[in-house]
Coordinates of C-alpha atoms and ligand atoms in Angstrom, one line a residue:
X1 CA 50.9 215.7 105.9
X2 CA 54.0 215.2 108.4
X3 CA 55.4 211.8 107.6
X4 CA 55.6 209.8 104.1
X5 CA 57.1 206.2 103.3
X6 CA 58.5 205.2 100.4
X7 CA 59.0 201.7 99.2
X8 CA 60.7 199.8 96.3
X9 CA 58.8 196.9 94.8
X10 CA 59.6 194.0 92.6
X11 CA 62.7 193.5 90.6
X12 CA 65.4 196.0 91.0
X13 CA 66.1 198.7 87.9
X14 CA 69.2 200.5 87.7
X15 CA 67.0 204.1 88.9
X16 CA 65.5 203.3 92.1
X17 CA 67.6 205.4 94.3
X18 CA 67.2 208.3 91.9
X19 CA 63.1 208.0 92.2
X20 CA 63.9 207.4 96.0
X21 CA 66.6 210.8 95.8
X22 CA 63.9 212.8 93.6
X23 CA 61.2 212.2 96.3
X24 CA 63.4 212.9 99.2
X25 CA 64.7 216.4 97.9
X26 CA 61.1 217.2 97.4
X27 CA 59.9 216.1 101.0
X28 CA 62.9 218.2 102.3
X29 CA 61.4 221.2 100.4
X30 CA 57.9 220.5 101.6
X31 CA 59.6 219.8 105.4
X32 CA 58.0 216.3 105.5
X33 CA 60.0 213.4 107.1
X34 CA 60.1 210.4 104.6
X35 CA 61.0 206.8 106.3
X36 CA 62.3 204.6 103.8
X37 CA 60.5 200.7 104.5
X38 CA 62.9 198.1 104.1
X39 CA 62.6 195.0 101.1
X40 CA 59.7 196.8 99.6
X41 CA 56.3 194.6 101.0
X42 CA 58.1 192.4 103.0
X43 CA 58.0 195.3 105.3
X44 CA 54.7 195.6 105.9
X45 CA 53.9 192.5 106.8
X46 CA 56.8 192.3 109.6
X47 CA 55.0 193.1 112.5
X48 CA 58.2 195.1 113.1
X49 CA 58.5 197.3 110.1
X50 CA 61.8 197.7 109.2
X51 CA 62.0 201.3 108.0
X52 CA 65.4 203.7 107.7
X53 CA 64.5 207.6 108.3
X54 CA 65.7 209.0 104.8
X55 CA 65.9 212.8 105.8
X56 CA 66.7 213.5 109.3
X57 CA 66.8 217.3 109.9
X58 CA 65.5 217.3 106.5
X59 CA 68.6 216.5 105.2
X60 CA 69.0 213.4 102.9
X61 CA 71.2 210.7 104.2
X62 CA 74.4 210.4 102.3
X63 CA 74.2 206.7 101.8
X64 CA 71.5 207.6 99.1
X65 CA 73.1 207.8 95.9
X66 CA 71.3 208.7 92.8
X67 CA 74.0 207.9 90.8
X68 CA 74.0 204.0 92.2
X69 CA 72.2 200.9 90.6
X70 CA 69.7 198.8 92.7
X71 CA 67.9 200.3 95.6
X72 CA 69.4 201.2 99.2
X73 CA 66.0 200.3 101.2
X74 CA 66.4 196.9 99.1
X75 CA 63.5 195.4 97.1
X76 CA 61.5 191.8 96.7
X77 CA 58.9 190.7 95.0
X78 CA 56.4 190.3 97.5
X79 CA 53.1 191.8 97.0
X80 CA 49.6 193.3 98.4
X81 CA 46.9 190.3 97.5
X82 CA 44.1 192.8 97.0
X83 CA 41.5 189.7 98.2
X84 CA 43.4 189.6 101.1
X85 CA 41.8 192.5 103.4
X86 CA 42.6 191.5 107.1
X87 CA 46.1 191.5 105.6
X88 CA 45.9 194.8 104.3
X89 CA 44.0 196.4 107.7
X90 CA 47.1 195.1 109.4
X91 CA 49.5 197.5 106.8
X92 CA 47.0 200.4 107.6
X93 CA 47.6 199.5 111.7
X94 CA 50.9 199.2 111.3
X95 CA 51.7 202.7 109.3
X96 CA 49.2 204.2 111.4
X97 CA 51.0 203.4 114.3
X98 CA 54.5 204.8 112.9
X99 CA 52.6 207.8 111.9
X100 CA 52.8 206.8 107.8
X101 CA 49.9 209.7 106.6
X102 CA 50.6 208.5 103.0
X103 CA 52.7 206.2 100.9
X104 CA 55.1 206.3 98.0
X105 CA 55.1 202.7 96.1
X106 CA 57.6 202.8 93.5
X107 CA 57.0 199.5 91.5
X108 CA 55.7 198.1 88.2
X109 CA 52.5 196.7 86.5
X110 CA 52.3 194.0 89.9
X111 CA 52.5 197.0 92.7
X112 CA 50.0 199.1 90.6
X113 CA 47.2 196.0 90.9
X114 CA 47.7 196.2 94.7
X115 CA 47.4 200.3 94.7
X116 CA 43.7 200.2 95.2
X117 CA 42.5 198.2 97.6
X118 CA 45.8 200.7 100.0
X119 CA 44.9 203.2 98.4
X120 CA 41.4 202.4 100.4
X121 CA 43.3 202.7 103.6
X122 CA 46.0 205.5 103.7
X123 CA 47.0 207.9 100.3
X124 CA 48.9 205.9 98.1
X125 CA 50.7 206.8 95.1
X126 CA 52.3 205.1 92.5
X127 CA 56.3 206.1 90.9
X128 CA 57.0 204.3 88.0
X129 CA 60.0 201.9 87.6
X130 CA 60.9 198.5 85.3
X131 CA 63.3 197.7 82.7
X132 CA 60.9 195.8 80.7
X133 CA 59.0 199.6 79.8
X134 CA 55.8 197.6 80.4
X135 CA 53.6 200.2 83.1
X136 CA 51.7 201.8 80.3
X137 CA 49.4 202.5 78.1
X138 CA 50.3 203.1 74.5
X139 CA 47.4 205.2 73.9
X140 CA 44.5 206.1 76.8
X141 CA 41.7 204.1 75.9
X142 CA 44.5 200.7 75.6
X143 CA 42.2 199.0 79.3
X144 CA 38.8 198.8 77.7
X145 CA 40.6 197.1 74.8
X146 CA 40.6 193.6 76.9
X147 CA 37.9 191.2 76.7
X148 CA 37.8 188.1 79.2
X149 CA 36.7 184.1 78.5
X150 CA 36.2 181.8 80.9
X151 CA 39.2 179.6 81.0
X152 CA 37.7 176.2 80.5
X153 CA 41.4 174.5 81.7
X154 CA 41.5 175.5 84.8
X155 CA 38.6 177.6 87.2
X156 CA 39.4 181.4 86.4
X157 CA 39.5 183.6 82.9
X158 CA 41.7 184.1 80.3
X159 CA 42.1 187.9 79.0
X160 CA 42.5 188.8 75.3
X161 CA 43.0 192.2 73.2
X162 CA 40.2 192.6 70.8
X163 CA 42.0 194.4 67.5
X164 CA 42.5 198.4 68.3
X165 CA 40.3 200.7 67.5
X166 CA 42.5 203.5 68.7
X167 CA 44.9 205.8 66.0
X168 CA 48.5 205.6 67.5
X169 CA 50.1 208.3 68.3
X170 CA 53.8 208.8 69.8
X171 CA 51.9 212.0 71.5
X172 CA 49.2 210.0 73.2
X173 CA 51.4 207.2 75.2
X174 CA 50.6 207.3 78.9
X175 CA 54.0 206.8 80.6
X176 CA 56.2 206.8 77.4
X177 CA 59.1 205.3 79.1
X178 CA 60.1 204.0 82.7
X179 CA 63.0 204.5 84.4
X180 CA 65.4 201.8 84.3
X181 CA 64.6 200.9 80.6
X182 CA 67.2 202.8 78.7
X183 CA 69.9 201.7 80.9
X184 CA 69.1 198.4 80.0
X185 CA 68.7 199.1 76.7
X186 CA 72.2 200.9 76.9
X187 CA 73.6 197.5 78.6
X188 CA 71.7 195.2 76.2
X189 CA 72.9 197.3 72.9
X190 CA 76.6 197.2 73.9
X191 CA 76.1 193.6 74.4
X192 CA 74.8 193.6 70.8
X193 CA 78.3 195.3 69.3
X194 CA 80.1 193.3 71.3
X195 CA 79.1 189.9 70.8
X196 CA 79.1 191.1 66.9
X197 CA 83.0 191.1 66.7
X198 CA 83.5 188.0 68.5
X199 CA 80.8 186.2 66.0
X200 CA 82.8 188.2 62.8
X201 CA 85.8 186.4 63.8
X202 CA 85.1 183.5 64.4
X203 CA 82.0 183.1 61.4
X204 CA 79.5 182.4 64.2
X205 CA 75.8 183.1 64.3
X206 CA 74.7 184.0 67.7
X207 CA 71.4 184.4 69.0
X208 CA 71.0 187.3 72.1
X209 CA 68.4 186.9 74.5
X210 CA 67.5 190.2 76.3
X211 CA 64.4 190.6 79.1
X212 CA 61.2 192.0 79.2
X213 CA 58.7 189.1 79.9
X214 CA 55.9 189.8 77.0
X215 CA 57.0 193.1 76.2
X216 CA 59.5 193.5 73.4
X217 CA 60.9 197.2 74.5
X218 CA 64.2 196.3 75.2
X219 CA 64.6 194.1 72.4
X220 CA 63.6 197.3 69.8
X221 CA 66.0 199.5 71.6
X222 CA 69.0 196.9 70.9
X223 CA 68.7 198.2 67.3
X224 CA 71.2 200.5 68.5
X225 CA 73.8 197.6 68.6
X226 CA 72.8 197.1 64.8
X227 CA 71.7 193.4 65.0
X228 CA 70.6 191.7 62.0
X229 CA 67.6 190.3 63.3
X230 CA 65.4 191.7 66.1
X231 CA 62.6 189.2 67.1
X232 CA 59.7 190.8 69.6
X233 CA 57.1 188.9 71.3
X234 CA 54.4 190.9 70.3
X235 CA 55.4 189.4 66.6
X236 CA 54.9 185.6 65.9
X237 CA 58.3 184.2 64.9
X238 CA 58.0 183.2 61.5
X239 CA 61.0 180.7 60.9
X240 CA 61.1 180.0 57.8
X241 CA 61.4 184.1 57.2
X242 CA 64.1 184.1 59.5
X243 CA 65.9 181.1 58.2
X244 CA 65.8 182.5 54.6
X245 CA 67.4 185.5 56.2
X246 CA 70.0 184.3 58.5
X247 CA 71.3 182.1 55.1
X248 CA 71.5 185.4 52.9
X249 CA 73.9 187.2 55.9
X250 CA 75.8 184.4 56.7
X251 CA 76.6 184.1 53.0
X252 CA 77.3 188.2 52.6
X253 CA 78.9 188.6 56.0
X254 CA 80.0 185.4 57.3
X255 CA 78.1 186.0 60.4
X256 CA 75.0 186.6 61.5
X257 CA 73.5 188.3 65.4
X258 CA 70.0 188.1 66.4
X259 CA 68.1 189.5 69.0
X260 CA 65.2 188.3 70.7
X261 CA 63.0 189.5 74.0
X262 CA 62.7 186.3 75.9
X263 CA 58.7 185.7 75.3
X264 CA 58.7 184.9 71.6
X265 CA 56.0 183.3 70.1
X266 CA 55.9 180.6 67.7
X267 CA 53.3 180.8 64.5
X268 CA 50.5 179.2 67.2
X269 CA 51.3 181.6 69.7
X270 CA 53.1 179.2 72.1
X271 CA 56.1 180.5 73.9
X272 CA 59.7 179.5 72.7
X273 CA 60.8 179.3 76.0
X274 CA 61.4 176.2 77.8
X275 CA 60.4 176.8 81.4
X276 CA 57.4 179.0 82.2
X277 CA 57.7 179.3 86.0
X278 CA 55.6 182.3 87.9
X279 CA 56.8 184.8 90.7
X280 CA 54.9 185.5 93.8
X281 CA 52.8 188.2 92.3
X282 CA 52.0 186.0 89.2
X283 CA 54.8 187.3 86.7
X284 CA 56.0 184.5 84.2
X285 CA 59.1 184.0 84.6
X286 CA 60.7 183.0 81.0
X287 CA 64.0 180.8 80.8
X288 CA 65.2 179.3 77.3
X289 CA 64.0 181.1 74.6
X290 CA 66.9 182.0 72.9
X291 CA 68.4 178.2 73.7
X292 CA 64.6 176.6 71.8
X293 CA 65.3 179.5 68.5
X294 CA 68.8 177.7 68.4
X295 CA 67.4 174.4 68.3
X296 CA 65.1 175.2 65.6
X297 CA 67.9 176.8 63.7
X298 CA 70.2 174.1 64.3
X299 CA 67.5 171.2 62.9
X300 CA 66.4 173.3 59.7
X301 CA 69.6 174.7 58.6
X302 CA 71.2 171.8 59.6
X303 CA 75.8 170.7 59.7
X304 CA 76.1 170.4 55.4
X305 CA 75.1 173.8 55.2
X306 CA 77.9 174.5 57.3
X307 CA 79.8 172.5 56.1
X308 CA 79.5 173.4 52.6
X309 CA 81.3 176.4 53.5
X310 CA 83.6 175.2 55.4
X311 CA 82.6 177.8 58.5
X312 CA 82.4 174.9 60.9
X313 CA 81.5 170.9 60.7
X314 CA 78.4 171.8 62.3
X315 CA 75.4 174.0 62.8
X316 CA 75.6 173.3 66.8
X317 CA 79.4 174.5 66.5
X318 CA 78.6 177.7 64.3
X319 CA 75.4 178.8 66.3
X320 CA 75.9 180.2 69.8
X321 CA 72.9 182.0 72.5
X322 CA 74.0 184.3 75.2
X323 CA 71.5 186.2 77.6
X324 CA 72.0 189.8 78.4
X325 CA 71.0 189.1 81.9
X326 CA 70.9 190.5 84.8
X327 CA 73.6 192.8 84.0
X328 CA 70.4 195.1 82.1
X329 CA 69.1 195.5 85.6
X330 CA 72.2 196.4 87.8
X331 CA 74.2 199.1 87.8
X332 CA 74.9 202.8 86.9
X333 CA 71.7 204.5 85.3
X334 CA 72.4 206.8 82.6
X335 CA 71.0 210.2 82.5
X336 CA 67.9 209.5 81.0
X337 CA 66.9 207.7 83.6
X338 CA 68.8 209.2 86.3
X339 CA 67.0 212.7 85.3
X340 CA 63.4 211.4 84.9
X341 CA 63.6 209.1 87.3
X342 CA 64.2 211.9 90.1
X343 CA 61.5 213.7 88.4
X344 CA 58.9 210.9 88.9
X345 CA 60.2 210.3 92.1
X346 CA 59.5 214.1 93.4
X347 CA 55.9 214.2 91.4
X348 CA 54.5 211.4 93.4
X349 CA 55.0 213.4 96.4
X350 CA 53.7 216.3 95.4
X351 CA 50.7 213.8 94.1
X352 CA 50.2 213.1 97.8
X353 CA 50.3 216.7 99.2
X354 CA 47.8 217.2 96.5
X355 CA 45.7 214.8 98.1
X356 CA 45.8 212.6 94.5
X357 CA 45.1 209.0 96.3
X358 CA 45.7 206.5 93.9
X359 CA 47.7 208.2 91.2
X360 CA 51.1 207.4 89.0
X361 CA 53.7 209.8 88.1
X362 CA 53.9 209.3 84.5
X363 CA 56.6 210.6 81.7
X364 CA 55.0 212.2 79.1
X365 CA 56.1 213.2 75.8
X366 CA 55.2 216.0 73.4
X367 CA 57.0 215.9 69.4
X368 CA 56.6 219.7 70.4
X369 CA 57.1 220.1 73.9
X370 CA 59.6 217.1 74.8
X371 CA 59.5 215.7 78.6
X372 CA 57.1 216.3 81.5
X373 CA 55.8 214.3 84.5
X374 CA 52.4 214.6 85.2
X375 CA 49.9 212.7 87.2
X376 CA 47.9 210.1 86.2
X377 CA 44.9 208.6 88.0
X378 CA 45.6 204.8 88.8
X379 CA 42.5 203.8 88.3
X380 CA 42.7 204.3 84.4
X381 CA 45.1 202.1 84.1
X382 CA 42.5 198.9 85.0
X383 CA 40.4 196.9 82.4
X384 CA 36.5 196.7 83.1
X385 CA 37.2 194.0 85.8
X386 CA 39.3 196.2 87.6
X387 CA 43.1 194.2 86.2
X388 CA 46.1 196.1 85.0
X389 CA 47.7 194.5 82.2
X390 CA 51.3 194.7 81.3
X391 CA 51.8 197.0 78.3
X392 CA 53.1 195.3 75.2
X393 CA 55.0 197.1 72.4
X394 CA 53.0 198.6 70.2
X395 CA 52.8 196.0 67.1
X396 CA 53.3 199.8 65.1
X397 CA 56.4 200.2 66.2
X398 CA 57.9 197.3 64.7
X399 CA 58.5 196.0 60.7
X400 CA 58.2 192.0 60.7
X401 CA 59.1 192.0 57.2
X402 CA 62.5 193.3 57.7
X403 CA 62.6 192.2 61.7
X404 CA 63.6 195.0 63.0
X405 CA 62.0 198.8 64.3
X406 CA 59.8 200.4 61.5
X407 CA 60.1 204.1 60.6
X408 CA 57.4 204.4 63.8
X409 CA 59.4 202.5 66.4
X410 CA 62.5 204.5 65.3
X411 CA 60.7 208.0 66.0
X412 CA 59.3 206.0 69.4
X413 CA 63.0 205.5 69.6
X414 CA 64.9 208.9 69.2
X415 CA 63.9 211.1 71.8
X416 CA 64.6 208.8 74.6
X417 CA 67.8 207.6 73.3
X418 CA 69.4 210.7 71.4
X419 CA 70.9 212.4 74.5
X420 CA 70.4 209.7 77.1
X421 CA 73.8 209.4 77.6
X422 CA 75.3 212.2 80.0
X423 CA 79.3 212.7 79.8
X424 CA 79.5 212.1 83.7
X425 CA 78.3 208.6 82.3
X426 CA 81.5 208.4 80.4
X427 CA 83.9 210.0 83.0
X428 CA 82.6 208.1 85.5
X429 CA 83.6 204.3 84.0
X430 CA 87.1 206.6 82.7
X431 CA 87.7 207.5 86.5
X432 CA 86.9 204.6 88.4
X433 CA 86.7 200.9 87.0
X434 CA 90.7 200.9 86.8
X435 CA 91.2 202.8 90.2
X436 CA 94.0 200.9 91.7
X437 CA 92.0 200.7 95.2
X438 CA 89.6 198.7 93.6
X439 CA 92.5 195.7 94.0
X440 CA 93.2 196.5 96.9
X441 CA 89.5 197.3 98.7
X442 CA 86.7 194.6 99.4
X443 CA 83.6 195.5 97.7
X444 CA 81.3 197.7 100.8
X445 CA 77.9 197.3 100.3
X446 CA 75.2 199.8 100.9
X447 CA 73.5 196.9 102.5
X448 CA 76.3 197.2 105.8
X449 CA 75.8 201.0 106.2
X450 CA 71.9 201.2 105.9
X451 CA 71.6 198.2 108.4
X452 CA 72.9 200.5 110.9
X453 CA 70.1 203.0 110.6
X454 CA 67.4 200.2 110.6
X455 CA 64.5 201.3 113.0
X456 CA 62.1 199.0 113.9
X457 CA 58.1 200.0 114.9
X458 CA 58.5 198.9 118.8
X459 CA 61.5 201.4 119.4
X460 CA 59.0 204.4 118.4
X461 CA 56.3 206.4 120.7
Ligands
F6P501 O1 60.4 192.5 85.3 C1 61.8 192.6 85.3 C2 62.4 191.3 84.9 O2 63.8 191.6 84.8 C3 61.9 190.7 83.6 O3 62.4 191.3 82.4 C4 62.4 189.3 83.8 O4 61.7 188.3 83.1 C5 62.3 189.1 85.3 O5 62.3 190.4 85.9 C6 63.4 188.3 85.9 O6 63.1 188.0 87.2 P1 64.1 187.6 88.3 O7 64.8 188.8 88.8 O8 63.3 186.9 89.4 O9 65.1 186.7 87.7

């Protein structure tokens, strides 16, 4: 193996140039050349492949940045349509031609479906990345967990988990957490505190919508911003307990702050949120969830309640939403990331040398042992019919009783979080978000200085 590419898929996570710097060092050591392609698949279907070389002279290019948010080769959310095989020939051509002899994808549960069917062309490997902690399996045997139905609205099949059959174990989760999740848990907990003060003040109840499509990760990890109320998708949302709830704080504290991952469930399973739009590669997009728990609070608990306590003439005054955002994917990563993500990053190249076609880096963790990467076949990551499926939070690691993480999710909790902060994280807002050049200095985006290296498949022999 000469020549490697390496691409970033999907939405953006605050890690991807550390995977990309991880894999780079690595290449350097094994003197391979590593061409970064440019807006992830979009790439390879431009006849002209876009493509930066990330270690001339086997030296990494100083615009790559380990310790910068977002991605310098830039990402999208196209994707490899595994049906669609004269398109993928044409990938194979194409790499061929630029002398690709394997491939780094560093994406989520969407890039891992298309891993296969390129894998079946050139070595492919997989590095993990997404802030939603959902490219997993909480324990091995999770795939052959899904059944399928024949979806009678609409020609296709619906997929359902049958009840576990599997003991869950902390020890046992494949990929126990991906990088970009605990900066955007870090981002989404500070949120948490923040918004708490302002609702103290001003005897507000306020309802905080963080990401993660059906996975309710990020929402257990804002227990570290001490909301009252943490409500997962994984749990149907049972109002009345939450109602009861928010009434017994707001009458002890005056205020109340909720969390909830944006693809809640009502007591029939539907989604709260209001809009339920799809991405290219078939990911729900979720928009209103937070907004429709408001609603519901505003109708049942209703202005006299207020009123009665003189905290506001109404419940539409009192109760407030606010989305984390985008702000959980952008960004400085924090050292937990930074660190593993590198890690990851430099496994899935030594996953090619060793010839490992179709495999995933994967974080492991040991209560003994701690971290380790390791390598994980791709293939065991598919149901019987061959689909990945998000991973969900485990239902263990989370009390709906007292809607928040139980004993379980807190020990899930700890060892990602205890030291994921590093003091350059610190020093580096300390140092730089009041440097008076900043007022002075238009923001320079990577974007400008990678342009100029762009190479395009016609300017090589
Ligand atoms: O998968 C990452 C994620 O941030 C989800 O948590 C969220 O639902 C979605 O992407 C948002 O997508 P977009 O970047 O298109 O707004």
């Amino acid at each position: 193996m000469k020549r490697i590419g390496i691409l970033t898929a999907g939405g953006d996570t605050p890690a991807l140039n550390a995977t990309i710097h991880g894999a780079v060092v690595r290449a350097n050591q094994l003197k391979l050349e590593i061409y970064g392609f440019i807006k992830g698949f979009n790439c390879l279907f431009n006849p002209r492949v876009p493509h930066v070389h990330l270690n001339p002279l086997f030296q990494e290019i100083p615009e790559l940045d380990p310790t910068k948010g977002g991605t310098l080769i830039g990402s999208s959310r196209d994707y490899v349509d595994p049906s669609k095989k004269d398109e993928l020939d044409l990938i194979a051509s194409r790499l061929k031609h630029l002398g690709i002899d394997g491939l780094i994808c560093i994406g989520g549960d969407g890039t891992l479906n298309g891993l296969q069917p390129l894998a079946e062309r050139l070595p492919t490997v997989l590095a993990p990345k997404t802030i939603d902690n959902d490219l997993g399996l909480n324990f091995p045997s999770e795939p052959d967990e899904w059944v399928r139905a024949v979806d009678s609205s609409r020609s296709g099949f619906v997929y359902k988990r049958t009840p576990s059959s599997a003991v869950f174990d902390l020890d046992q989760i494949v990929n126990y957490a991906t990088p970009g999740y605990a900066t955007a848990v870090m981002v989404s907990a500070q949120g948490v505190e923040r918004i708490r003060t302002t609702a103290e003040s001003h005897r507000r109840i306020a309802i905080i919508e963080v990401m993660g499509r059906h996975s309710g990760y990020i929402a257990l990890g804002t227990a570290y911003g001490q909301p009252d109320i943490i409500l997962v998708p994984e749990h149907v949302v049972d109002i009345e307990r939450v109602v009861d709830r928010v009434k017994y704080l707001y009458d002890l504290q005056k205020n109340v702050v909720i969390v909830c991952g944006e693809g809640i469930v009502d007591e029939e399973g539907n989604e709260l949120a209001e809009s339920r739009s799809t991405d290219p590669g078939g990911n729900v997009v979720f928009t209103g969830a937070a907004d429709a728990l408001r609603e519901r609070l505003i109708h049942i608990i209703g202005d006299s309640y207020f009123q009665r306590y003189r905290r506001g003439s109404s419940a539409t005054e009192a109760i407030f939403t606010r989305k984390v955002g985008h702000t959980q994917r952008g960004g400085r990563p924090i050292q937990f990331d930074r660190f593993y993500a590198a890690s990851l990053g430099s496994k899935a190249v030594d996953l090619l040398v060793e010839g490992r076609n179709n495999a995933v880096s994967v974080l492991q963790y040991q209560s003994s042992k701690g971290f380790h990467v390791e390598g994980y076949d791709g293939n065991r990551f598919r149901d019987r019919w061959g689909l990945i499926h998000a991973r969900e939070m485990h239902p263990l690691l989370y009390d709906p009783k007292l809607m928040k993480p139980s004993k379980l999710g807190i020990d899930y909790l700890l060892p990602i979080f205890t030291d994921a902060i590093g003091n350059d994280d610190t020093e580096y807002i300390r140092q730089t978000l009041f440097d008076p050049g900043n007022l002075v200095q238009p923001y320079h985006s990577i974007n400008t200085d990678i342009h100029k290296r762009i190479r395009y498949i016609d300017a090589v022999d």
